[in-house]
XYZ file of C-alpha atoms in Angstrom:
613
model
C 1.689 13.549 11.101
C -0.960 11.201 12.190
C -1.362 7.644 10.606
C -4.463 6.153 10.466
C -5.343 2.813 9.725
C -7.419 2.341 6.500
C -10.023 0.374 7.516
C -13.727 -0.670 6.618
C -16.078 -3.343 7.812
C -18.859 -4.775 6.214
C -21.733 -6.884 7.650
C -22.292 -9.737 6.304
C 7.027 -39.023 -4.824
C 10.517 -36.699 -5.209
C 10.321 -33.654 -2.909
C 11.172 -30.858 -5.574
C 11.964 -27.263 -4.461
C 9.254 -25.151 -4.813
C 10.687 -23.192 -7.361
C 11.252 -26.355 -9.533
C 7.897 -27.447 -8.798
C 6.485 -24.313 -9.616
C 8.407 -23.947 -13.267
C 7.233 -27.049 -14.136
C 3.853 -26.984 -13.613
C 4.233 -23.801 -15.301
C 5.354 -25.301 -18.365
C 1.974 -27.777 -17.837
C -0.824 -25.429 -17.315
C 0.324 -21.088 -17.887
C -3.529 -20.513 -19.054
C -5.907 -18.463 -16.527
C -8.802 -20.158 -15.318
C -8.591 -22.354 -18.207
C -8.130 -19.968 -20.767
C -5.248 -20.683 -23.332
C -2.084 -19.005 -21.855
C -0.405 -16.549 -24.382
C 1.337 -14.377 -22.335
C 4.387 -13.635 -23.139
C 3.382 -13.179 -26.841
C 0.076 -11.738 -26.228
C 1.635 -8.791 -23.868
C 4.260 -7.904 -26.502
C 1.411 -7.347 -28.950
C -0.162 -4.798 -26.523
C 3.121 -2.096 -26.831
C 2.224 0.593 -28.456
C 4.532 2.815 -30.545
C 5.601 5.218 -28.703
C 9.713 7.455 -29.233
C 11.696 6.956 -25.995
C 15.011 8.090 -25.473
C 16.801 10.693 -22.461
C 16.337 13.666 -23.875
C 12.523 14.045 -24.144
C 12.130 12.543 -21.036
C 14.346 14.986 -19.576
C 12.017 17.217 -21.514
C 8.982 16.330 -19.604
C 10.738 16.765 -16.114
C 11.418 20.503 -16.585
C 7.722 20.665 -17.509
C 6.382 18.329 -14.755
C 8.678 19.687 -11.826
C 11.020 17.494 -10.879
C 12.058 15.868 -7.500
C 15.056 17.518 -6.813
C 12.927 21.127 -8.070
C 9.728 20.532 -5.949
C 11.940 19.941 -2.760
C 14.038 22.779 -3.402
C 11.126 25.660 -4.414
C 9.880 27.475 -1.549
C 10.558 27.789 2.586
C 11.343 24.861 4.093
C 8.526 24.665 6.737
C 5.739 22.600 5.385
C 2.630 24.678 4.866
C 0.397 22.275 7.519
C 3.600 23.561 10.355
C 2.362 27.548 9.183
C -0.784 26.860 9.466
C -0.383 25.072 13.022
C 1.834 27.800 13.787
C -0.089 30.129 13.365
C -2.839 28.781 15.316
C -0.459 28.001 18.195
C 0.549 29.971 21.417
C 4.307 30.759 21.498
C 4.916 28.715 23.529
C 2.652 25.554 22.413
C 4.878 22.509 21.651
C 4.454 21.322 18.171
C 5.461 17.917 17.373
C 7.599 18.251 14.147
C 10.076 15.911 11.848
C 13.181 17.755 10.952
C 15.125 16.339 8.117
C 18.557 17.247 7.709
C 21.034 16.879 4.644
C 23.329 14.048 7.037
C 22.656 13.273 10.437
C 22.663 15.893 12.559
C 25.570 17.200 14.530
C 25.900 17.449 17.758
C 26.017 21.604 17.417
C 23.036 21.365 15.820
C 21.015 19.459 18.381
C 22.793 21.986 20.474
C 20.955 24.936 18.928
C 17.850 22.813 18.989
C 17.547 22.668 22.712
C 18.547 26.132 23.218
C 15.443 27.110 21.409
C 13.275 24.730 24.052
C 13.162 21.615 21.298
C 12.743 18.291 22.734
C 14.293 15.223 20.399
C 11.772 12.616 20.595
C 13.155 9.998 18.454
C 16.389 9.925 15.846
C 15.575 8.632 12.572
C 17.747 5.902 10.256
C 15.836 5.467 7.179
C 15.934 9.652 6.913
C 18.467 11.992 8.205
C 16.628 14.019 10.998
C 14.972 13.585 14.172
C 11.189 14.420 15.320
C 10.810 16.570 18.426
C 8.803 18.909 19.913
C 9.433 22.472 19.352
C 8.212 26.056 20.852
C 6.140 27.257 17.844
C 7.755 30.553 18.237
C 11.020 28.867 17.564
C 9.860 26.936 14.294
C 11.111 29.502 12.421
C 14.550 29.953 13.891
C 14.973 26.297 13.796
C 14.269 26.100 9.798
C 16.926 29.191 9.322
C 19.778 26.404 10.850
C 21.978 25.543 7.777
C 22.138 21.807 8.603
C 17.784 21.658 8.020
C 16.383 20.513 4.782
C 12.730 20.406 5.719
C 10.289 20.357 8.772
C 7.148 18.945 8.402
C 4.622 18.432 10.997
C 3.961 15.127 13.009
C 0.808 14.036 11.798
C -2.102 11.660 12.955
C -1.795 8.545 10.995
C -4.225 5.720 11.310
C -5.065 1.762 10.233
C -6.759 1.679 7.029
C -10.790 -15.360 3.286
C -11.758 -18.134 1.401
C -13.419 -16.754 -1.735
C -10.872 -14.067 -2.037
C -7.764 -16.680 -1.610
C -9.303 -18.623 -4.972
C -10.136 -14.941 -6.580
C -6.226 -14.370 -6.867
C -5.804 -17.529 -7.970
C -3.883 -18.416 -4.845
C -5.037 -21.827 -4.666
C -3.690 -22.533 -8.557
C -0.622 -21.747 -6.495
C -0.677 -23.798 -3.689
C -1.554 -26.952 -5.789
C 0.888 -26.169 -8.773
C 3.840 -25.967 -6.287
C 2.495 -29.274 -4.127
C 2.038 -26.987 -1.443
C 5.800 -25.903 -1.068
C 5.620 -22.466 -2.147
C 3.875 -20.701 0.531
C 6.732 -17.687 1.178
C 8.864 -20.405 4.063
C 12.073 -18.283 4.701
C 11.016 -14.634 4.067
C 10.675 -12.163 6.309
C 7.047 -10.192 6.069
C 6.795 -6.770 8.492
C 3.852 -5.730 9.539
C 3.245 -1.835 10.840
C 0.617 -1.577 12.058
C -1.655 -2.332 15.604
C 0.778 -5.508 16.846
C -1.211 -8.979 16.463
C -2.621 -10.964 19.045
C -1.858 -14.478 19.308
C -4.355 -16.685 17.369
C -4.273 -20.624 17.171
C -3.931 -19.835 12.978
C -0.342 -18.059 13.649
C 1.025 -20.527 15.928
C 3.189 -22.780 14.239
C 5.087 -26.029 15.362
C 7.794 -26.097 18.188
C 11.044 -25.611 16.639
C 9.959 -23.136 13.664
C 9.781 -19.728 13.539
C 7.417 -17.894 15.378
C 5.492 -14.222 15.195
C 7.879 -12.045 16.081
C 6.430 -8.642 18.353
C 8.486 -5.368 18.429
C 7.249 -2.245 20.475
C 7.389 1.022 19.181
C 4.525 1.883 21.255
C 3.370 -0.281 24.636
C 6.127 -2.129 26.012
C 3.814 -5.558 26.921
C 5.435 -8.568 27.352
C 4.464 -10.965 24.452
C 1.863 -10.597 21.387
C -1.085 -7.872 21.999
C -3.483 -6.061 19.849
C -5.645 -3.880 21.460
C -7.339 -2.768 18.734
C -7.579 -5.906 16.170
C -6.303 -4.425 13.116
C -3.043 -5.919 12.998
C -4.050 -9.321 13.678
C -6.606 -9.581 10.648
C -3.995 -8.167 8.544
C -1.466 -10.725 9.716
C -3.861 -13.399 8.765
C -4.537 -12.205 5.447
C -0.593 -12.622 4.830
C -0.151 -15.524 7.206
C -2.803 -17.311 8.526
C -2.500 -21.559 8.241
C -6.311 -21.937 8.467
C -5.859 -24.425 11.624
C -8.991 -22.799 12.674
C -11.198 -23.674 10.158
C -9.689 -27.081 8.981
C -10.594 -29.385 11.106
C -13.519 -32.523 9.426
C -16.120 -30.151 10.589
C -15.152 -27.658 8.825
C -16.895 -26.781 5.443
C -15.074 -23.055 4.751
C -11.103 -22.455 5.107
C -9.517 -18.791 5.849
C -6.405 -19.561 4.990
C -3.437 -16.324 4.142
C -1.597 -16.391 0.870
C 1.877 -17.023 2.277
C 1.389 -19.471 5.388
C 5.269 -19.893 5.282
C 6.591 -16.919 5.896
C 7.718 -15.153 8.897
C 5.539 -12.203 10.361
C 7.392 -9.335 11.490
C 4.754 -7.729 13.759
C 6.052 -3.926 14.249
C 3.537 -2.436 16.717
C 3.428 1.316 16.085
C -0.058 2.282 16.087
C -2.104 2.935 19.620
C -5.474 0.919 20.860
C -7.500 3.541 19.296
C -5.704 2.521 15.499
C -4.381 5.503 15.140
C -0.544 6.891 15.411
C 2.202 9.221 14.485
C 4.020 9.496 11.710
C 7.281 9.871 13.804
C 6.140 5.723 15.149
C 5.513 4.588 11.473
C 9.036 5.841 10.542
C 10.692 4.515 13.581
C 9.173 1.191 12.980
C 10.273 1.448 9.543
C 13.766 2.227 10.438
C 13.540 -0.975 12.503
C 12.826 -2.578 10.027
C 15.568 -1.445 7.411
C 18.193 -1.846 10.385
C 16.634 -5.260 11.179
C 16.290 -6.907 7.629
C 19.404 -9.002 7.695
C 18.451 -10.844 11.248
C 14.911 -11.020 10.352
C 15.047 -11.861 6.500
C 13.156 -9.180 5.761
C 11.852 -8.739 2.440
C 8.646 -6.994 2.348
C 7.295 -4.567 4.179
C 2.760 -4.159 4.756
C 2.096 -0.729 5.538
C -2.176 -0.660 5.821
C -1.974 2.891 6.622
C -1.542 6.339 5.944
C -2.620 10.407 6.292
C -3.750 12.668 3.501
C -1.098 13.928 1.343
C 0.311 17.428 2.354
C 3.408 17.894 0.712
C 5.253 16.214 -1.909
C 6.457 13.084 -1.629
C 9.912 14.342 -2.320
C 9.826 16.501 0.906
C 7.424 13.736 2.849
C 9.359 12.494 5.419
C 6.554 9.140 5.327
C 7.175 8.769 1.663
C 11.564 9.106 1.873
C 11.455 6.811 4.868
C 9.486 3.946 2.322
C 12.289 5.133 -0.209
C 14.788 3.887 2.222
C 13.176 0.560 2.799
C 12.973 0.081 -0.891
C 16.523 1.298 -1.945
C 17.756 -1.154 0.876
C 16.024 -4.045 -0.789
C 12.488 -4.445 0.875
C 9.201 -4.379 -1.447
C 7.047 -1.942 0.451
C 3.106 -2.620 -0.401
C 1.093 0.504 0.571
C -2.770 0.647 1.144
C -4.033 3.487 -1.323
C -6.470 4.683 1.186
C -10.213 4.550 1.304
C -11.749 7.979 1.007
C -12.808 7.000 -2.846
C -16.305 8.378 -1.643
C -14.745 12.056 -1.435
C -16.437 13.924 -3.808
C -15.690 12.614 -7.560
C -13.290 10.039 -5.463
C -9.685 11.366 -7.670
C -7.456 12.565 -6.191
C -7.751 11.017 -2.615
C -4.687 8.773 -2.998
C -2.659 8.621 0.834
C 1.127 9.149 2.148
C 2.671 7.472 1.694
C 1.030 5.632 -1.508
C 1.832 8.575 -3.363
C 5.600 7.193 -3.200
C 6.689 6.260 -6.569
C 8.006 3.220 -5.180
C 5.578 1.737 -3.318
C 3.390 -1.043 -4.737
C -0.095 0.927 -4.280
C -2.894 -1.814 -3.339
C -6.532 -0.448 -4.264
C -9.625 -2.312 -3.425
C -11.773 -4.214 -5.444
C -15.081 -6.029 -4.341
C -15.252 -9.427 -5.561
C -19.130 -9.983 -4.708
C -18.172 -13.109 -2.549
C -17.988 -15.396 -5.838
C -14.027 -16.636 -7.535
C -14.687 -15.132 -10.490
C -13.466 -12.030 -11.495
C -16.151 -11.288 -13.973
C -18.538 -9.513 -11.220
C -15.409 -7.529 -9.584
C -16.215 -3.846 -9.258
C -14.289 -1.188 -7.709
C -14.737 -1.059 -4.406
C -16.488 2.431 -3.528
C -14.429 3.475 -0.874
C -11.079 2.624 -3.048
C -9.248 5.725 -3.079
C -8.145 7.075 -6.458
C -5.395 8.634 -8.258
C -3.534 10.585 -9.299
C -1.930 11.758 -6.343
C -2.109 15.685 -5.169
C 0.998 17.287 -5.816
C 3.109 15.534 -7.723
C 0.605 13.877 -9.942
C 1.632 10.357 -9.498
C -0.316 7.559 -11.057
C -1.509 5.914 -8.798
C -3.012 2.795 -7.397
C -0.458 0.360 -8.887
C -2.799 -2.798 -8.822
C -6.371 -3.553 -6.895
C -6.603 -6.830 -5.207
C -9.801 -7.854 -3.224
C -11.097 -5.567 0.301
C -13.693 -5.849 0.742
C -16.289 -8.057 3.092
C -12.360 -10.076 4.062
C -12.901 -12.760 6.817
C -9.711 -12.889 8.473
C -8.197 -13.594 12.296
C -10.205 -12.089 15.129
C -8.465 -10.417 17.945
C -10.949 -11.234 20.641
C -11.432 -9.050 23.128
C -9.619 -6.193 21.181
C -11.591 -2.660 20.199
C -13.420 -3.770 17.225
C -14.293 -7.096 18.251
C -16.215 -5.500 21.513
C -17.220 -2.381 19.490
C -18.598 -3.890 16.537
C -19.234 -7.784 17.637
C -21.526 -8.109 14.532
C -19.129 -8.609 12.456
C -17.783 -11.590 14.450
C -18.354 -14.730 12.284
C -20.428 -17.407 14.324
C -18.932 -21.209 14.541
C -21.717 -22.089 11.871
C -20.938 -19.624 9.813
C -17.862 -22.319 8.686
C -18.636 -25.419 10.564
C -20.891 -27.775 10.528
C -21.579 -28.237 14.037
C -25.686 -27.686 14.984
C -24.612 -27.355 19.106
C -21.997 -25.123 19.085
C -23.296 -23.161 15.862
C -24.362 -19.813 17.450
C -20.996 -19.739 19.718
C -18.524 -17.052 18.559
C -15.983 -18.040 16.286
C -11.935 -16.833 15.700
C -12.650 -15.170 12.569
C -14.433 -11.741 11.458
C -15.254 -9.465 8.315
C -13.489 -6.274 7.546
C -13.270 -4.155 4.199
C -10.930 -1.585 3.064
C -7.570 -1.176 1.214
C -6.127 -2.168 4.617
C -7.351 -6.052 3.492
C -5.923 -5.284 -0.043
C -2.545 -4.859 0.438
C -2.023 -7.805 2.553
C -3.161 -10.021 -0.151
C 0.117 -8.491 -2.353
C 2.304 -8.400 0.813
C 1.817 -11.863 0.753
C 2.417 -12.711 -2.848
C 5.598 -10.124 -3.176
C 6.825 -13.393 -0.325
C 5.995 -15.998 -2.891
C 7.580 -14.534 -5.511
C 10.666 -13.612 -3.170
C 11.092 -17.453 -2.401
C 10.394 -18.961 -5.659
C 13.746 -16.518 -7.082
C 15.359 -14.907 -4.052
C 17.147 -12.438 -6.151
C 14.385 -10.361 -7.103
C 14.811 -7.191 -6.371
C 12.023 -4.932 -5.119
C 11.866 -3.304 -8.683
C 11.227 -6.730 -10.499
C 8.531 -7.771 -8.197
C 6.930 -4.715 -8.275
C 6.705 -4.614 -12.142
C 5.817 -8.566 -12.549
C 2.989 -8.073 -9.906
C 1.616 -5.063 -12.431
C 2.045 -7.096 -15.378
C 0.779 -10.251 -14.661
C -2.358 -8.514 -13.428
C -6.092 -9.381 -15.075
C -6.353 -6.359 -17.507
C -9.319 -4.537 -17.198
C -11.285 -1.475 -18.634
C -11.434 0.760 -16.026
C -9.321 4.072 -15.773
C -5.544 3.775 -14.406
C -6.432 6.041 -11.792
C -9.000 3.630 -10.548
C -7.645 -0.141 -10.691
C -3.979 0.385 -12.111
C -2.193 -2.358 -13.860
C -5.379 -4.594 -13.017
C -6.792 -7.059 -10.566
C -3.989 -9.111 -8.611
C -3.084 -12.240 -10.051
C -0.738 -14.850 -7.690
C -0.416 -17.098 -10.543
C 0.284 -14.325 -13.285
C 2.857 -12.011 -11.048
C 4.817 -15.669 -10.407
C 4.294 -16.568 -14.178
C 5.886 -12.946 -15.300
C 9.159 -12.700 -16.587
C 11.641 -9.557 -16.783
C 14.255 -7.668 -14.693
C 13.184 -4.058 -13.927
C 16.492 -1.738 -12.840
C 13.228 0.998 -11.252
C 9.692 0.846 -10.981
C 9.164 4.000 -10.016
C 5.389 4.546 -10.535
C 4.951 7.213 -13.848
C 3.778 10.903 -13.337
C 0.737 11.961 -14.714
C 0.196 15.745 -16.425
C -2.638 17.448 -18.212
C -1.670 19.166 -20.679
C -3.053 21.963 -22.998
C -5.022 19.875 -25.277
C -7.233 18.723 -22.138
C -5.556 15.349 -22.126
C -3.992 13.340 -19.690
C -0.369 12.221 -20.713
C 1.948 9.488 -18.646
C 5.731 8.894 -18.307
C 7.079 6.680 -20.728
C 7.495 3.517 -18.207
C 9.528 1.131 -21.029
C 12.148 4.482 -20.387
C 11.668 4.882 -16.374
C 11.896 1.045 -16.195
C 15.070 0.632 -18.220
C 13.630 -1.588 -20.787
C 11.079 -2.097 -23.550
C 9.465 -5.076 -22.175
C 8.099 -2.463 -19.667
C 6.085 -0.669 -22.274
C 2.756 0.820 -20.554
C 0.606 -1.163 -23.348
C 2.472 -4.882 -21.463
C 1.481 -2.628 -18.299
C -1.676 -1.504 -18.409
C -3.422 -3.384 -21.148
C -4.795 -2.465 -24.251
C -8.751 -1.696 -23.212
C -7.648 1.210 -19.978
C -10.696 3.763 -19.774
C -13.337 1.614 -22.144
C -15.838 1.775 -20.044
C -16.031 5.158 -19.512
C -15.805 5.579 -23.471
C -11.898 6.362 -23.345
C -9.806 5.273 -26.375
C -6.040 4.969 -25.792
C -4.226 5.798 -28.752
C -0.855 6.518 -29.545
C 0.902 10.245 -28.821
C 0.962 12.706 -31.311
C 3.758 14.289 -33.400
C 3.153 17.527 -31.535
C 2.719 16.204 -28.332
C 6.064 14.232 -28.400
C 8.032 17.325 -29.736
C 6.647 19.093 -26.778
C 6.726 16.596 -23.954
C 8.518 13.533 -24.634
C 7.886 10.004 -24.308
C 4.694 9.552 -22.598
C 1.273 7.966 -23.386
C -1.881 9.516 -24.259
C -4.994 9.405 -22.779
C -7.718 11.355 -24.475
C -10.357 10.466 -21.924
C -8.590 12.319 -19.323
C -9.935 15.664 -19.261
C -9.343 17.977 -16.567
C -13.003 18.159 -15.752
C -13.380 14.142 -15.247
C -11.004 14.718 -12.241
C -11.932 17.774 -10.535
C -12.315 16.920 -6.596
C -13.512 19.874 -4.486
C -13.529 18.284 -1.917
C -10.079 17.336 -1.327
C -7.840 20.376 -2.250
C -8.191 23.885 -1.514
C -8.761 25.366 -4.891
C -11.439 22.635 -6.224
C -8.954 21.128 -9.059
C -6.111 18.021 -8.935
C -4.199 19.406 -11.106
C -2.975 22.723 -9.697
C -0.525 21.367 -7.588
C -2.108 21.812 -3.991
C -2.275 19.237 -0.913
C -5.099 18.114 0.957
C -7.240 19.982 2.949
C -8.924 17.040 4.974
C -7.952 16.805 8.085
C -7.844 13.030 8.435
C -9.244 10.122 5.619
C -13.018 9.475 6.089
C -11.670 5.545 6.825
C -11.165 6.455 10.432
C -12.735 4.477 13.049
C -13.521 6.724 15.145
C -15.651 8.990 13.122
C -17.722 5.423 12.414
C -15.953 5.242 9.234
C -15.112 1.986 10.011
C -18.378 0.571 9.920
C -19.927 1.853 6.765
C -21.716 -0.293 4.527
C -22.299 -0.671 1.053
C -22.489 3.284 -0.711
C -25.882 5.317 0.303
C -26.184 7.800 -2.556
């Protein structure tokens, strides 16, 4: 498949260890923004009752079809390879990802170029290969007893000051004396590469930006495009730039400390192929000992056509995660598709993944003017129904690094901030600066990449599971539907704050059910413990302001399908899409019929502004 990048711009005394540092300041000041801090009390209150236990949940699987069930049912060609092979010559290569139940034998790669197949590149993360195949041989090649599934290769593609105080970042900074700011993990970046900018050059004798090619095969740091290198700073950047006694505004990342992984697998255009996102995840995963590699940024993604048991995208981000890496996911930014549910990316739609949506913070720190952003796109996923975003964060109007010279800077200059724009400096105030605005999810996730590093070295032995599940519950709880903002608007201060050891944090499935309600896995039972309840989760007020009253599930409803939670504000007609599946519903199991997310640059996606009814 093709990746794209999800992307919008708008116009516009004793040295402690940080960890020590950070508990006991902790123990000084836990409230938010001032507020009197009863969290750990205050979440218990919001569990709900609720019967959990194996057996109903097992219940609910048979009726929501499982993993294991929705990657067995059916052929095992993807329905986008039919369609493309149907549309092809016979002898039209079509670039496809094979996965196979080990790695493939030698007899079978054999067979494969006896039919005229071409191995591009072996996979790590997943057993299989992607090559390029005669479509008249697609068929054949399925049939071979060592293939699980072929799906196609498709077109991916790319998708701070006031927001670093928003998250409460700075609360951070200053709590910890400026030690905890994410020194000794490893941070990967997929994405366009990153260019080298005076705010990601650190000191001789510490660690550096590291580049690694998947595509281009330049000597040093490069980004062509000038995704990559705003995302980087949104993690990364030191704010050199911008700190200087002239300086009257600081862009400064969340996790200045850590080391930046730059995986360049996206081409000058910002777009890709799946087959380069999963090779530079394998990298990764193969890589994480040397590197220290902890988290893993993907600001990307393609529309969802298959399940993400079967996506190869989505099993390669399984990978990462079983080996130990948090993996934070942009949702995707097609929230203007028709009633905007439903338009949730691959690989988002992985369980997981921590899903980042977008929130617009209307340039001010607090969060009591933060709407969704527009663009944000919205669960639950197609398919398999998962709830999804996990968390919003802030995307959009982001100042971040510029990559000068680089596709967007000399496409779209405007957005370029000017010297005065931060300094106060009358002569040189109309020169170009080293900063510029974008907007999208793609400026989201960064912002949690970045945290997930904080939190990684304030406890190293977090695993991706815990991190996941303290970013969602120390979130700001909010009214809005879980579909829209998840768990809540990112909190640095909160996620560090959060106690609790999650075995999974596998996002829940949704399912409407016969009522007309909208019903969610139990997550106190998916999590492996009660302090996981969705009321500590989610919050008590989810769906108020759309009128939505969460109550408790019903007798009948339990009997039937288990431990879940009920939402009676989640009719199937709220989340009808026509737009985005074939058959005009979300809920009848069917992919995506668009052929790319409406983020993509080169459809001038990139530079829409605020929402034109």
């Amino acid at each position: 498949m093709a990746v794209a990048l999800l992307l919008f711009r708008l116009p516009g005394g004793e040295r402690q260890s940080p960890r020590a540092k950070w508990r006991a300041a902790v123990q000084l000041d836990d409230g938010r923004r001032g507020e009197p801090n009863n969290m750990t009390s205050g979440l218990a209150r919001l569990g709900r009752k609720m019967l959990a236990g194996t057996a109903v949940l097992a219940c609910l699987v048979l009726l929501l079809p499982s993993v294991s069930a929705q990657a067995t049912q059916g052929a095992k060609v993807s329905k986008e390879v039919e369609e493309k092979v149907r549309a092809a010559g016979a002898d039209d290569l079509l670039s496809v990802i094979v996965q196979t139940g080990s790695d493939p034998s030698q007899g079978h790669l054999a067979r494969l170029r006896g039919r005229g197949g071409v191995v591009k590149t072996q996979h790590t993360s997943i057993h299989g290969y992607t090559a390029r195949v005669p479509a008249s041989q697609i068929e054949a090649l399925a049939e071979d007893p060592e293939v699980e599934q072929v799906s196609y290769d498709s077109p991916v593609k790319a998708h701070m000051d006031v927001a670093y105080k928003a998250i409460r970042a700075d609360a951070v900074y200053v709590a910890s004396g400026g030690l905890l700011d994410g020194r000794g993990v490893g941070v990967a970046l997929v994405d366009t590469g990153v260019q080298l900018h005076p705010d990601l050059v650190r000191p001789k004798g510490t660690p550096q930006v590291v580049e690694v090619e998947i595509v281009g095969h330049e000597t040093g740091l490069a980004d062509y495009y000038g995704h990559g290198t705003h995302v980087a700073g949104i993690i990364n950047g030191n704010g050199y730039s911008s700190s200087d006694k002239l300086s009257y505004r600081t862009f400064k990342g969340i996790a200045p400390g850590a080391l930046v992984i730059s995986i360049r697998a996206l081409s000058p255009d910002g777009t890709g192929y799946t087959s380069d996102i999963i090779a530079g995840i394998d990298w990764a995963v193969r890589n994480r000992s040397t590197y220290r590699i902890r988290v893993l940024n993907l600001s990307l993604g393609h529309p969802i056509y298959e399940s993400y048991a079967t996506d190869p995208l989505c099993r390669a981000v399984r990978a990462a995660y079983d080996a130990g890496i948090v993996v934070v996911v942009a949702a995707g930014n097609d929230g203007g598709v028709g009633s905007g549910f439903g338009t949730i990316d691959s690989p988002a739609n992985e369980p997981s993944a921590v899903t980042v949506g977008a929130m617009d913070d209307s340039r001010t720190v607090t969060t009591t003017d933060d709407v969704l952003a527009w663009y944000s796109s919205r669960g639950p996923s197609l398919v398999d129904y998962v709830v999804k975003p996990d968390l919003v964060a802030p995307g959009t109007a982001i100042v971040s690094l510029r990559a000068t010279g680089s596709y967007i800077d000399t496409t779209y200059h405007q957005f370029t901030l000017k010297l005065g724009d931060y300094k106060t400096d009358p002569k040189l105030a109309l020169n170009d600066g080293v900063y510029y605005t974008l907007s999208g999810t793609s400026m989201a996730a960064p912002m949690v990449s970045g945290t997930a590093a904080l939190m990684i070295q304030m406890d190293p032995t977090l695993n991706p599971a815990t991190v996941k599940a303290r970013l969602m519950k120390g979130a700001v709880k909010d009214d809005r539907l879980p579909f829209e903002t998840g768990a809540g608007f990112l909190d640095v201060y909160g996620a560090l704050a959060a106690g609790g050891f999650a075995k999974s944090a596998l996002s829940p499935l949704a399912m409407l059910a016969s009522d007309g309600n909208v019903y969610f896995q139990d997550t106190a039972v998916l999590w492996g413990d009660a302090t996981w309840s969705l009321g500590s989760i989610w919050g008590r007020g989810k769906g108020n302001a759309d009128g939505i009253i969460m109550s408790d599930v019903s007798a009948s409803i339990l009997q039937t399908y288990g431990a879940i939670w009920n939402n009676r504000g989640g009719p199937k007609s709220l989340l009808d899409n026509n737009q985005v599946t074939a058959s005009g519903a979300i809920w009848t199991g069917t992919r995506s019929i668009l052929p790319s997310t409406t983020g993509m640059v080169d459809n001038l996606g990139a530079v829409w502004g605020p929402r034109k009814n």
